[in-house]
Short mmCIF file of C-alpha atoms in Angstrom, two decimals:
data_model
loop_
_atom_site.label_atom_id
_atom_site.label_comp_id
_atom_site.label_asym_id
_atom_site.label_seq_id
_atom_site.Cartn_x
_atom_site.Cartn_y
_atom_site.Cartn_z
CA ALA A 29 233.75 -1.90 46.00
CA GLN A 30 230.38 -3.38 46.97
CA SER A 31 228.88 -6.62 46.21
CA VAL A 32 226.06 -8.93 47.37
CA THR A 33 225.86 -12.85 47.49
CA GLN A 34 222.59 -14.52 47.52
CA LEU A 35 222.76 -18.11 48.69
CA GLY A 36 220.55 -20.43 46.67
CA SER A 37 219.28 -19.59 43.19
CA HIS A 38 216.27 -21.57 43.94
CA VAL A 39 214.28 -21.95 47.17
CA SER A 40 211.15 -24.07 47.73
CA VAL A 41 208.86 -23.95 50.57
CA SER A 42 205.47 -25.44 51.70
CA GLU A 43 202.57 -23.03 51.81
CA GLY A 44 202.29 -21.87 55.35
CA ALA A 45 206.03 -22.59 56.39
CA LEU A 46 208.94 -19.96 57.03
CA VAL A 47 210.63 -18.39 54.08
CA LEU A 48 214.16 -17.35 54.61
CA LEU A 49 216.03 -15.91 51.81
CA ARG A 50 219.93 -15.28 52.27
CA CYS A 51 221.92 -12.54 51.42
CA ASN A 52 225.49 -11.36 52.38
CA TYR A 53 227.20 -8.20 51.39
CA SER A 54 230.38 -6.77 51.08
CA SER A 55 230.76 -3.03 51.29
CA SER A 56 233.74 -0.53 52.21
CA VAL A 57 231.57 1.78 53.98
CA PRO A 58 228.32 1.37 55.91
CA PRO A 59 226.01 -0.06 53.34
CA TYR A 60 222.22 0.61 52.25
CA LEU A 61 220.52 -2.43 51.56
CA PHE A 62 217.68 -3.42 49.65
CA TRP A 63 215.39 -6.65 48.63
CA TYR A 64 213.30 -6.39 45.60
CA VAL A 65 210.74 -8.80 44.26
CA GLN A 66 210.09 -9.53 40.38
CA TYR A 67 206.91 -11.15 39.62
CA PRO A 68 206.48 -13.15 36.21
CA ASN A 69 206.54 -10.72 33.20
CA GLN A 70 206.74 -7.90 35.76
CA GLY A 71 209.39 -5.26 36.78
CA LEU A 72 211.02 -5.15 39.97
CA GLN A 73 209.15 -3.76 43.11
CA LEU A 74 210.92 -2.66 46.41
CA LEU A 75 209.96 -4.90 49.36
CA LEU A 76 212.04 -3.10 51.86
CA LYS A 77 215.28 -1.34 52.54
CA TYR A 78 217.78 -0.67 55.17
CA THR A 79 219.27 2.74 55.90
CA SER A 80 220.66 2.58 59.27
CA ALA A 81 217.50 3.63 60.96
CA ALA A 82 216.72 0.01 62.48
CA THR A 83 218.19 -3.12 61.96
CA LEU A 84 215.02 -4.84 61.64
CA VAL A 85 213.48 -3.75 58.74
CA LYS A 86 209.59 -4.44 57.89
CA GLY A 87 208.38 -4.31 54.24
CA ILE A 88 205.52 -5.10 52.35
CA ASN A 89 203.50 -8.29 52.25
CA GLY A 90 204.53 -9.46 55.46
CA PHE A 91 208.33 -9.77 54.73
CA GLU A 92 210.86 -8.54 57.00
CA ALA A 93 214.95 -8.08 56.93
CA GLU A 94 217.55 -8.03 59.70
CA PHE A 95 220.74 -5.95 59.26
CA LYS A 96 223.44 -7.88 61.14
CA LYS A 97 226.68 -6.05 60.71
CA SER A 98 228.90 -8.82 62.46
CA GLU A 99 227.65 -11.47 59.92
CA THR A 100 227.44 -9.11 56.64
CA SER A 101 223.98 -10.20 56.09
CA PHE A 102 220.60 -9.00 55.37
CA HIS A 103 218.35 -12.24 55.08
CA LEU A 104 214.83 -11.83 53.94
CA THR A 105 212.09 -13.85 56.07
CA LYS A 106 208.31 -14.25 56.27
CA PRO A 107 206.66 -16.26 58.79
CA SER A 108 204.10 -18.06 56.74
CA ALA A 109 204.52 -18.47 53.07
CA HIS A 110 201.65 -17.76 50.50
CA MET A 111 201.18 -19.21 47.01
CA SER A 112 201.22 -15.49 46.05
CA ASP A 113 205.07 -15.18 47.31
CA ALA A 114 206.20 -17.36 44.12
CA ALA A 115 208.51 -14.98 42.74
CA GLU A 116 212.19 -13.97 42.10
CA TYR A 117 214.01 -12.01 44.91
CA PHE A 118 216.83 -9.70 44.39
CA CYS A 119 219.12 -8.40 47.05
CA ALA A 120 220.92 -5.12 46.39
CA VAL A 121 223.46 -3.03 47.94
CA SER A 122 224.50 0.63 47.77
CA GLU A 123 227.26 2.54 49.31
CA ASP A 124 225.15 5.75 48.67
CA PHE A 125 221.24 5.90 48.57
CA GLY A 126 220.99 6.36 44.83
CA ASN A 127 219.24 4.20 42.70
CA GLU A 128 222.10 4.57 40.12
CA LYS A 129 224.46 3.06 42.43
CA LEU A 130 222.43 -0.20 43.18
CA THR A 131 224.69 -3.45 42.78
CA PHE A 132 222.21 -6.48 42.30
CA GLY A 133 222.69 -10.04 43.44
CA THR A 134 222.02 -13.05 41.13
CA GLY A 135 218.47 -13.39 42.39
CA THR A 136 216.61 -16.43 44.29
CA ARG A 137 213.60 -18.09 42.60
CA LEU A 138 211.17 -18.88 45.30
CA THR A 139 208.63 -21.79 44.60
CA ILE A 140 205.65 -22.55 46.94
CA ILE A 141 204.66 -26.01 47.48
CA PRO A 142 200.90 -26.46 47.88
CA ASP B 16 201.02 -1.32 37.40
CA SER B 17 204.15 0.94 38.41
CA GLY B 18 203.30 3.57 35.97
CA VAL B 19 206.23 3.19 34.00
CA THR B 20 205.60 2.31 30.46
CA GLN B 21 207.96 0.61 28.18
CA THR B 22 207.52 -0.08 24.66
CA PRO B 23 207.80 -2.41 22.83
CA LYS B 24 207.28 -5.63 25.04
CA HIS B 25 209.15 -7.87 22.79
CA LEU B 26 211.90 -7.24 20.12
CA ILE B 27 213.35 -9.82 17.75
CA THR B 28 216.20 -8.53 15.49
CA ALA B 29 219.36 -9.71 13.59
CA THR B 30 222.87 -9.19 14.43
CA GLY B 31 224.21 -6.06 13.48
CA GLN B 32 220.88 -4.41 13.52
CA ARG B 33 219.98 -1.08 15.59
CA VAL B 34 216.94 -0.63 17.93
CA THR B 35 215.41 1.57 20.11
CA LEU B 36 213.63 1.02 23.20
CA ARG B 37 211.44 3.36 24.54
CA CYS B 38 210.46 4.64 28.20
CA SER B 39 207.60 6.78 29.70
CA PRO B 40 208.30 7.41 33.42
CA ARG B 41 205.82 7.74 36.01
CA SER B 42 204.15 11.35 36.00
CA GLY B 43 206.38 13.76 38.13
CA ASP B 44 209.21 11.57 38.02
CA LEU B 45 212.45 13.34 36.68
CA SER B 46 214.84 10.47 37.06
CA VAL B 47 215.17 7.72 34.61
CA TYR B 48 217.27 4.91 34.60
CA TRP B 49 217.97 1.88 32.23
CA TYR B 50 219.08 -1.72 33.39
CA GLN B 51 220.19 -4.69 31.47
CA GLN B 52 219.19 -8.26 32.89
CA SER B 53 220.74 -10.97 31.34
CA LEU B 54 221.54 -14.83 32.33
CA ASP B 55 225.10 -14.11 32.01
CA GLN B 56 225.62 -10.62 33.98
CA GLY B 57 222.54 -10.63 35.93
CA LEU B 58 220.83 -7.28 36.53
CA GLN B 59 223.18 -4.24 35.74
CA PHE B 60 222.71 -0.55 36.02
CA LEU B 61 223.34 0.93 32.50
CA ILE B 62 222.86 4.70 32.48
CA GLN B 63 220.75 7.58 34.38
CA TYR B 64 219.10 10.45 33.13
CA TYR B 65 217.83 13.39 35.46
CA ASN B 66 215.64 16.25 33.89
CA GLY B 67 217.42 15.73 30.31
CA GLU B 68 220.63 15.40 31.51
CA GLU B 69 223.10 12.46 31.77
CA ARG B 70 223.58 12.03 35.55
CA ALA B 71 225.37 8.74 35.91
CA LYS B 72 226.85 5.88 33.79
CA GLY B 73 227.34 2.25 34.64
CA ASN B 74 228.14 -0.80 32.60
CA ILE B 75 226.90 0.77 29.36
CA LEU B 76 228.77 -0.48 26.07
CA GLU B 77 229.78 2.17 23.49
CA ARG B 78 227.56 0.94 20.99
CA PHE B 79 224.65 1.76 23.43
CA SER B 80 223.50 5.32 23.94
CA ALA B 81 220.30 6.87 25.64
CA GLN B 82 218.58 10.23 25.66
CA GLN B 83 215.81 11.71 27.87
CA PHE B 84 213.78 14.05 25.79
CA PRO B 85 211.67 17.46 27.13
CA ASP B 86 208.90 15.46 27.90
CA LEU B 87 210.74 13.24 30.08
CA HIS B 88 210.36 10.10 28.16
CA SER B 89 213.63 8.40 27.28
CA GLU B 90 215.05 6.11 24.59
CA LEU B 91 218.01 3.47 24.65
CA ASN B 92 219.42 2.89 21.49
CA LEU B 93 221.31 -0.19 20.85
CA SER B 94 223.39 -0.53 17.50
CA SER B 95 225.67 -3.19 16.14
CA LEU B 96 223.71 -5.73 17.80
CA GLU B 97 225.21 -9.04 18.94
CA LEU B 98 223.90 -12.19 20.04
CA GLY B 99 225.06 -11.53 23.61
CA ASP B 100 222.82 -8.37 23.96
CA SER B 101 219.75 -10.70 23.98
CA ALA B 102 218.50 -9.73 27.40
CA LEU B 103 215.89 -7.84 29.30
CA TYR B 104 216.01 -4.11 29.35
CA PHE B 105 214.30 -2.61 32.34
CA CYS B 106 213.46 1.21 32.66
CA ALA B 107 213.17 2.79 36.02
CA SER B 108 211.95 6.21 37.23
CA SER B 109 212.25 8.05 40.44
CA VAL B 110 211.52 11.68 41.49
CA GLU B 111 215.10 11.95 42.85
CA SER B 112 218.04 9.71 43.13
CA ASN B 113 217.48 8.85 46.47
CA THR B 114 214.02 8.04 46.36
CA GLU B 115 212.26 4.65 45.57
CA ALA B 116 212.52 3.84 41.83
CA PHE B 117 209.54 2.08 40.16
CA PHE B 118 210.35 -0.28 37.29
CA GLY B 119 208.92 -0.79 34.18
CA GLN B 120 207.99 -4.32 32.74
CA GLY B 121 210.86 -4.44 30.38
CA THR B 122 211.36 -5.08 27.05
CA ARG B 123 212.69 -8.36 25.93
CA LEU B 124 215.41 -8.15 23.33
CA THR B 125 216.26 -11.40 21.40
CA VAL B 126 219.12 -11.01 18.86
CA VAL B 127 219.39 -13.88 16.29
#
């Protein structure tokens, strides 16, 4: 069975500060890992995905995530937070690269402090 | 705008009733997915259709059903509604299962 744990349901950072959103996964096979963002009153949008090609994955809007097998982690980072980054972020895992097999975390709400 | 259209945006109904949620996928996308986002369960996959056929089932209740029509739009039918069915229901579409899924804005269902 696969699962993801997102540490911290709410994270606040100052504008211009580092953003770090944590995600740990559990999977019986090499996983596919994803980060999605949900802006207020919007659907989910794919930020980035890990499919075993490279451990450091760059996504849209300046976000990146690093796959660390030894730590079973896939944390999302951005060097400098913008006000427009305020949203809810979901980590997801799949044991097969199919959208129907995604297991989502509970989400982390990111607040940016001016 | 993802190109996926869901109607209605909001729906308020009473317990025991039946509702239909509608989804129009992006042009060219054959696969449609339905997800439920609730405070209790988080974001869960319900069901997938591909080119009119059911392809995968997730945590979908027997009171819920879906279909995909020849024009590829999809409907999710929820019956004998309970308070616990109150949630945001998302539709997503993709060309294939292993390509990026694009999400609609969701239908917020409130059961009173």
